[in-house]
Short mmCIF file of C-alpha atoms in Angstrom, two decimals:
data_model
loop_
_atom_site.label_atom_id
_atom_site.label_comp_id
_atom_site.label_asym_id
_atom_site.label_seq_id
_atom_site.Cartn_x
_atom_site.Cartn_y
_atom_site.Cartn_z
CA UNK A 1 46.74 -32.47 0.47
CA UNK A 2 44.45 -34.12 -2.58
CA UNK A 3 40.76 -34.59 -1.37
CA UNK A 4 38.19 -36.19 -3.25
CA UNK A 5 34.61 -35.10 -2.85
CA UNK A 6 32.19 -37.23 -4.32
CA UNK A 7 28.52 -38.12 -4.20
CA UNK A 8 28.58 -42.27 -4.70
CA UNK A 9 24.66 -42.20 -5.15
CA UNK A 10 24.71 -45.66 -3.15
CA UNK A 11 27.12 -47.41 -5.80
CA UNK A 12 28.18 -50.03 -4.21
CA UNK A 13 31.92 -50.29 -3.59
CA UNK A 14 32.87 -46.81 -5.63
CA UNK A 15 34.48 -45.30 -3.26
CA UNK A 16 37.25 -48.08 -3.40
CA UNK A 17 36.86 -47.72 -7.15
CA UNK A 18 37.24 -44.00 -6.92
CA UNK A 19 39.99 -43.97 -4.61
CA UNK A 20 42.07 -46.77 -6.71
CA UNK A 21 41.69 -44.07 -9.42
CA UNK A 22 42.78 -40.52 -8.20
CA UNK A 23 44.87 -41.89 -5.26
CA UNK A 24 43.65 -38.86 -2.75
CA UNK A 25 44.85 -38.27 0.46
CA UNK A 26 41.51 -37.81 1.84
CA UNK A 27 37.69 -38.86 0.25
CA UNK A 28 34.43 -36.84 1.53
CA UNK A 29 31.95 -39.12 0.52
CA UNK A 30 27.96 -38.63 0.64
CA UNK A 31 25.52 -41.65 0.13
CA UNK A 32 28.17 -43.79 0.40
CA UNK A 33 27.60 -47.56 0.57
CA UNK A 34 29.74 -48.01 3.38
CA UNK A 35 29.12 -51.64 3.69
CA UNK A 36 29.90 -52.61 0.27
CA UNK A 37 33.73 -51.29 0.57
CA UNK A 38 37.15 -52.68 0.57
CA UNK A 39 37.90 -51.74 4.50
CA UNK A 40 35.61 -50.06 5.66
CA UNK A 41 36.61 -49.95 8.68
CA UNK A 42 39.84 -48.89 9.10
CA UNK A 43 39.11 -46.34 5.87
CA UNK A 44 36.21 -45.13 6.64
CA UNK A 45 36.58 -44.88 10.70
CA UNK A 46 34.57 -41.44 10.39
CA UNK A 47 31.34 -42.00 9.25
CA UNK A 48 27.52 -41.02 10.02
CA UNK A 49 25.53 -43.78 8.58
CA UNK A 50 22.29 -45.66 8.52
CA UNK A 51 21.82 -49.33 9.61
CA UNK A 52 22.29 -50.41 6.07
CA UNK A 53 25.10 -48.14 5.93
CA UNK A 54 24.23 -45.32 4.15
CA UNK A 55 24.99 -41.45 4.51
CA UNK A 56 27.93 -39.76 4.59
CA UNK A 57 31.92 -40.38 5.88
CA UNK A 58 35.55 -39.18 5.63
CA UNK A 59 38.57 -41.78 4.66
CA UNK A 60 41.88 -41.86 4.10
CA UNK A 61 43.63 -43.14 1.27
CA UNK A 62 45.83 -45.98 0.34
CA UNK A 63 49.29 -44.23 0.19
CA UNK A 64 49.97 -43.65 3.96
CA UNK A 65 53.66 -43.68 5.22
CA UNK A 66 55.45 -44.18 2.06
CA UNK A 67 58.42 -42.44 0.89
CA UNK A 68 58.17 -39.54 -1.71
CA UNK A 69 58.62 -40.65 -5.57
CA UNK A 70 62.18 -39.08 -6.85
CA UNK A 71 63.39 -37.95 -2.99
CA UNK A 72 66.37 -38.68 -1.74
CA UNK A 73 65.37 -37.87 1.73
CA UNK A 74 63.85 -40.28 4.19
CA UNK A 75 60.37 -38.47 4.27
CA UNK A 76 57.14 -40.44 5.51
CA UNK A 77 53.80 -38.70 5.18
CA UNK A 78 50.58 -40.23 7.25
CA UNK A 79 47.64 -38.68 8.24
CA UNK A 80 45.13 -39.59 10.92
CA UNK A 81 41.73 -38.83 11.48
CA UNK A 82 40.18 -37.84 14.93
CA UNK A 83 37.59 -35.79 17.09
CA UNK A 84 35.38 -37.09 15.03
CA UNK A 85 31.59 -35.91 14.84
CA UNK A 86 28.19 -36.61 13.57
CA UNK A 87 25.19 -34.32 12.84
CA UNK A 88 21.79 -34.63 10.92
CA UNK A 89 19.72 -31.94 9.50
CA UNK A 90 17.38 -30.80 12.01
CA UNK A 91 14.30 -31.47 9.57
CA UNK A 92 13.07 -35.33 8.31
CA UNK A 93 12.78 -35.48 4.74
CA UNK A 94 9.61 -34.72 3.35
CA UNK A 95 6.55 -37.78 4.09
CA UNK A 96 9.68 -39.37 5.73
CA UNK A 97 11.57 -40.31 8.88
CA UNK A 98 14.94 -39.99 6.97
CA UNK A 99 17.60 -36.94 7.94
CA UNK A 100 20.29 -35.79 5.91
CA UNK A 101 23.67 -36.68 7.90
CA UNK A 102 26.94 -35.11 7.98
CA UNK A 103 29.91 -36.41 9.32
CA UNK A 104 32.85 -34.12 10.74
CA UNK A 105 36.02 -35.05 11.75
CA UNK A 106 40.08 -33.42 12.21
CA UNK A 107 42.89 -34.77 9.97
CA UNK A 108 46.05 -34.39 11.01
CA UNK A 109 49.41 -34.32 8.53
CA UNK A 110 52.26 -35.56 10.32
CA UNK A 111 55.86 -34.93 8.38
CA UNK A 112 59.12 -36.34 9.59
CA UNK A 113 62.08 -35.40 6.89
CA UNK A 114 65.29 -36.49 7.63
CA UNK A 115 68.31 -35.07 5.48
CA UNK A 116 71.98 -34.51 6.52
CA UNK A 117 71.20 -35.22 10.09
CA UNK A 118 68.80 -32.72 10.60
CA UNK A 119 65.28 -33.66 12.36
CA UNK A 120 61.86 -31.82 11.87
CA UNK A 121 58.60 -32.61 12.61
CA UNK A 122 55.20 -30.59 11.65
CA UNK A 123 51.75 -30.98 11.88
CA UNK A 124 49.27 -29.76 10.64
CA UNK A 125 45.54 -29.82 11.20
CA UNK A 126 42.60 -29.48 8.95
CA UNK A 127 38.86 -29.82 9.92
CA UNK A 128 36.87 -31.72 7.27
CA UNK A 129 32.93 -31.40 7.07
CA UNK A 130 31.03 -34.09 4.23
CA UNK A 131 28.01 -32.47 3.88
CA UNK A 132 24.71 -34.01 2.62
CA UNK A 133 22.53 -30.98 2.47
CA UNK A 134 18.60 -31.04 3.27
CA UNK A 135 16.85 -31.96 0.16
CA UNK A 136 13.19 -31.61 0.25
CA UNK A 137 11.64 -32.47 -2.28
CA UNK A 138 9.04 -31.25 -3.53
CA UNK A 139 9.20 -27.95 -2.06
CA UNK A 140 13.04 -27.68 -1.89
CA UNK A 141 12.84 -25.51 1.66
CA UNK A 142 15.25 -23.24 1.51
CA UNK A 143 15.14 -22.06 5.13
CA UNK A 144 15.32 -25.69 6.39
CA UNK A 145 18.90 -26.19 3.92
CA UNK A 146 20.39 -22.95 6.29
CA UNK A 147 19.05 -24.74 9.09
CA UNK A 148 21.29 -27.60 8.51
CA UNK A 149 24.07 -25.58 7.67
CA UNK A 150 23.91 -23.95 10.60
CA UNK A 151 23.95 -27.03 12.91
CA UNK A 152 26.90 -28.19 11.27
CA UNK A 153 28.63 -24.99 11.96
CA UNK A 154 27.58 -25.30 15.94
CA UNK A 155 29.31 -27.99 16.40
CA UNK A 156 33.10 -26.83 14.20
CA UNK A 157 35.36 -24.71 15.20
CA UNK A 158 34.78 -21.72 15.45
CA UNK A 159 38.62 -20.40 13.46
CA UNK A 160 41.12 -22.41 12.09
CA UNK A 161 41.62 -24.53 8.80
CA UNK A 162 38.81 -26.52 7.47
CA UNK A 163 37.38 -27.32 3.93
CA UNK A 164 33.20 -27.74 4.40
CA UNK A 165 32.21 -29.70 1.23
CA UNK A 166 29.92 -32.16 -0.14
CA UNK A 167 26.01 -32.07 -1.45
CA UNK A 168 24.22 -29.10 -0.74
CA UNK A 169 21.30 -29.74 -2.75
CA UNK A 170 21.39 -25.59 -3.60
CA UNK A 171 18.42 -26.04 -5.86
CA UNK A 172 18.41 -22.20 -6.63
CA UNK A 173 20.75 -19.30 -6.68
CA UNK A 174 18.77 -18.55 -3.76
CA UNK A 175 19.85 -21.37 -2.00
CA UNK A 176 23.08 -21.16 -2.81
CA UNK A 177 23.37 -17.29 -1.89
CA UNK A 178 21.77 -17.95 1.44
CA UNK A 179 24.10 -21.43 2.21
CA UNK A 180 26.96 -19.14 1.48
CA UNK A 181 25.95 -16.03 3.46
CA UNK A 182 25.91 -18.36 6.70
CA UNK A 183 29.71 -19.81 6.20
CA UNK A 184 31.19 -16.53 5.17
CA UNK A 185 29.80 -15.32 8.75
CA UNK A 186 32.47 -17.77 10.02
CA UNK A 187 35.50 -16.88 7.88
CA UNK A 188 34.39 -19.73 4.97
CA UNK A 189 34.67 -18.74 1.38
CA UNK A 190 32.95 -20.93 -1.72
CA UNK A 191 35.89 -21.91 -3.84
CA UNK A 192 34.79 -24.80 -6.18
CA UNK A 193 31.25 -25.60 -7.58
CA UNK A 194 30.63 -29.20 -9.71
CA UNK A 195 28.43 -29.09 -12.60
CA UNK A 196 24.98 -31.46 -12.77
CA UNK A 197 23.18 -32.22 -15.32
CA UNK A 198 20.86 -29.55 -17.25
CA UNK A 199 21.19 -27.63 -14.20
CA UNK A 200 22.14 -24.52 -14.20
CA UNK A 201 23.04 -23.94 -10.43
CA UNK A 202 25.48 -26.67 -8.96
CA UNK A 203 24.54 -28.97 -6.43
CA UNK A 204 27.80 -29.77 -4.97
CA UNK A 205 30.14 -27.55 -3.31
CA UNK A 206 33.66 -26.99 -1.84
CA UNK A 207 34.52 -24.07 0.83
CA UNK A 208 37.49 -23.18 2.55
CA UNK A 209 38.80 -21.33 5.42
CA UNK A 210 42.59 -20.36 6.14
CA UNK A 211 43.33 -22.57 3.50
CA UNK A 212 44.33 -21.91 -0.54
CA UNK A 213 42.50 -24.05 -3.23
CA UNK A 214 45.83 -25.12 -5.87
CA UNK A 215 43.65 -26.81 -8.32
CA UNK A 216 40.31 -28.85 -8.77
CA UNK A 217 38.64 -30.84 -11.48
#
């Protein structure tokens, strides 16, 4: 499965743009501008947003159902999104009423090969968390980022596949040392970090559990 994590910053209708580009089978997206893309609707059906459509959401990309390039097998791939969630950070920004959303949600591969007359069918399901961590600013709580991290985790479950990933806002190596104490508690392990700018501690983040990491960029 290719999954595209990405930060949009509010740019309006990147996430079409972005998804046009890398052709992922899944997109965790965090200040999305939901409003402003191709679809919405039926690619974005999990989402946690703001009236003006704003936060965070899981989608699907363009290539569902189609037969694998070079097979000569009958094989359609889809996947479908359900049990979907929503949860903010327990604390309001700083001088604010805004909270930091996160939207959760259970994607499920379904396989069908055919080849010399021989059925099979497997699924396969994989928890997805886009995170938008608690920012802030100025002070950059720490405590109040595990907070949110840890009301996310109340409501996953508790084993099984799932890749937790997004914008942590880990300001510090200690906030990215305590954000990762509380998902290796339940079985998560950090696997991928993105660079930012003249920062020396990432931002954005990428853990798995009961699942293997084949490559990232």
């Amino acid at each position: 499965m290719k999954v595209l994590v990405q930060n949009l910053q509010k740019r309006n209708n990147l996430a079409t743009q972005l998804i046009e580009k890398y052709d992922p089978d899944v997109i965790l997206a965090q200040e999305i501008s939901l409003y402003s893309e191709s679809n919405y609707d039926t690619i974005f059906e999990a989402n946690y947003v703001s009236s003006m459509g704003y936060g965070t959401a899981i989608g699907l990309g363009h290539n569902q159902g189609e037969k694998e390039e070079g097979s000569t097998n009958n094989i359609t791939q889809k996947f479908e999104i359900s049990d979907i969630k929503k949860v903010h950070s327990p604390y309001a920004e700083f001088g604010s009423m805004i909270y930091k959303k996160t939207t959760i949600a259970t994607i499920t591969c379904t396989t069908t090969c055919t080849s010399n007359n021989v059925s099979s069918k497997n699924l396969d399901r994989v928890e997805l968390i886009s995170f938008h961590g608690y920012n802030g600013q100025p002070f950059k709580n720490k405590e109040k980022l595990v907070a949110h991290v840890k009301a996310v985790i109340d409501k996953i479950s508790p084993t099984g596949p799932a890749l937790f990933a997004g914008d942590f806002n880990t300001w510090s190596k200690e906030h990215l040392d305590a954000v990762s104490a509380e998902l290796e508690n339940v079985g998560f392990r950090l696997v991928f970090s993105w660079p930012y700018p003249n920062r020396e501690v990432p931002l954005d983040n990428a853990f798995l559990r009961d699942l293997e990491l084949k490559n990232a960029e």
